């Protein structure tokens, strides 16, 4: 199955956000949800069919224009499934966030069912002055089954410079993925990238420094990273506290203008416990 | 090409401070995830397929064209979310350059403290080695340091640990070949395999008051 979906958000000129484009095909169906008065637009992805199944080629393009705010969720986890022999299933997501725009991408997890073969490609481009919150959770197999094969390939660029480049491979064909360097027997992993100049502290506040009480992000927060020539370590005013966030999680200032939180858990609940508090909507309405 | 030069570059006795780093093993031992040879095997395979592949590709790329050092360095920054790991990599890069300057005539680099794979590639280039040889040295280095640390931290039988390294040698060659084939690719297209527990472990490790290894 081939399917594509597109969401284009732009400012309505009255302090709100309108959706200039909102189209999709099963299994990628974007639906506007939430109140229209909040200033930003909220979109939920609804799965219109099973899958992705092996051989599927799915694409989602997101664009947030200058001054607009878009928040995207999905109504349920997506389940990568095996299918007839063929190429891996593939989901390509591209997102472009303009100056003064905000994109919050907070979908439900991807579950790698036993026997699946799935590739998730993410390309995000944020202009200088744009704000991004990008969450990806992965669960390695349904309850009690071995993990299928998933390869995630993510690039997030900020102001024309690559901020975050990450690949993660789990399941058959990924050497050592369940060893102690990668997931160590954990069946769920989550990643949250926050980037931008004006991300309010509240956006990732409530950092649960649990498990490391008395060590307020010590040793990691505020330690300057030696800048690379031509890549000033700009730091981002108002970005969240960094440090350790529970025994199997960390909140890390990246070399560029952003913060990455990552958590590994025996199951998705442990990942959510570490990352959900960092995703709460800012106290100030957008 | 000189095999003796390659052995010299990959030798753990190179005075570049590598012995001070466990390659992320110390925190995983503390977390109870590595207790024996079997779990060390899983750790090393994962490390080789992630950080090993990335290091090998960037060392090969720097060896192939030292003029790309600055963009390769930025590419490693984008692949290393953990500030503790960025510091560890740059500290090792700096120490490696110091040793390398005494050994060969190094090209000048844009940074005195490049990431370790960039420094390794620059040394390999100055020593007349090829990108695939730089990749082999890098891939081997990512597991041999951790293996040595395992002997010290867990008191494992050194013969059993070296038997494991011997079993991993073909995988090391495979990873190095894979990395070297891509050495001319644009930086964004080079391998970026990440290892979440290495990042998380490094951040926790950096908060410890007492530790045997620097990273």
Short mmCIF file of C-alpha atoms in Angstrom, two decimals, chain B residues 55-132:
data_model
loop_
_atom_site.label_atom_id
_atom_site.label_comp_id
_atom_site.label_asym_id
_atom_site.label_seq_id
_atom_site.Cartn_x
_atom_site.Cartn_y
_atom_site.Cartn_z
CA UNK B 55 33.81 5.84 14.86
CA UNK B 56 35.07 3.67 12.03
CA UNK B 57 33.21 5.68 9.39
CA UNK B 58 34.40 9.02 10.75
CA UNK B 59 37.99 7.83 11.19
CA UNK B 60 37.94 6.53 7.61
CA UNK B 61 36.45 9.78 6.34
CA UNK B 62 39.03 11.90 8.16
CA UNK B 63 41.81 9.65 6.93
CA UNK B 64 40.51 9.96 3.37
CA UNK B 65 40.39 13.76 3.52
CA UNK B 66 41.77 15.53 6.58
CA UNK B 67 40.40 18.76 5.10
CA UNK B 68 36.92 17.58 6.18
CA UNK B 69 37.93 17.52 9.85
CA UNK B 70 35.71 20.45 10.88
CA UNK B 71 32.53 19.13 9.27
CA UNK B 72 33.23 15.61 10.51
CA UNK B 73 33.71 16.97 14.01
CA UNK B 74 30.34 18.74 13.81
CA UNK B 75 28.81 15.51 12.50
CA UNK B 76 30.03 13.66 15.58
CA UNK B 77 28.61 16.39 17.81
CA UNK B 78 25.21 15.81 16.17
CA UNK B 79 25.57 12.06 16.83
CA UNK B 80 26.58 12.45 20.48
CA UNK B 81 23.74 13.84 22.57
CA UNK B 82 25.50 13.06 25.84
CA UNK B 83 27.76 15.92 26.96
CA UNK B 84 29.77 13.45 29.04
CA UNK B 85 30.49 11.38 25.94
CA UNK B 86 31.36 14.48 23.92
CA UNK B 87 33.86 15.48 26.61
CA UNK B 88 35.31 11.96 26.77
CA UNK B 89 35.67 11.80 23.00
CA UNK B 90 37.36 15.19 22.79
CA UNK B 91 39.69 14.40 25.68
CA UNK B 92 40.76 11.22 23.90
CA UNK B 93 41.09 13.08 20.60
CA UNK B 94 43.36 15.63 22.20
CA UNK B 95 45.54 12.97 23.82
CA UNK B 96 45.73 11.05 20.56
CA UNK B 97 46.88 14.16 18.68
CA UNK B 98 49.58 14.70 21.24
CA UNK B 99 50.93 11.18 20.75
CA UNK B 100 50.47 11.41 17.00
CA UNK B 101 52.43 14.66 16.71
CA UNK B 102 55.39 12.94 18.26
CA UNK B 103 55.07 9.98 15.91
CA UNK B 104 54.27 11.48 12.51
CA UNK B 105 53.95 14.81 10.74
CA UNK B 106 50.28 15.63 11.29
CA UNK B 107 48.23 17.91 9.12
CA UNK B 108 47.01 20.91 11.09
CA UNK B 109 43.47 20.48 12.35
CA UNK B 110 40.89 23.19 12.99
CA UNK B 111 40.52 22.11 16.60
CA UNK B 112 43.05 21.20 19.28
CA UNK B 113 40.47 18.92 20.78
CA UNK B 114 38.73 17.08 17.96
CA UNK B 115 36.50 14.09 18.53
CA UNK B 116 38.57 10.91 18.90
CA UNK B 117 37.64 9.35 15.51
CA UNK B 118 38.64 12.55 13.67
CA UNK B 119 41.99 12.58 15.47
CA UNK B 120 42.46 8.88 14.74
CA UNK B 121 41.75 9.46 11.04
CA UNK B 122 44.25 12.32 10.98
CA UNK B 123 46.91 10.10 12.54
CA UNK B 124 46.16 7.29 10.12
CA UNK B 125 46.47 9.69 7.20
CA UNK B 126 49.76 11.08 8.48
CA UNK B 127 51.05 7.55 8.97
CA UNK B 128 50.27 6.71 5.34
CA UNK B 129 47.42 4.36 6.16
CA UNK B 130 44.25 3.97 4.09
CA UNK B 131 40.65 4.72 5.14
CA UNK B 132 39.81 1.04 5.67
#
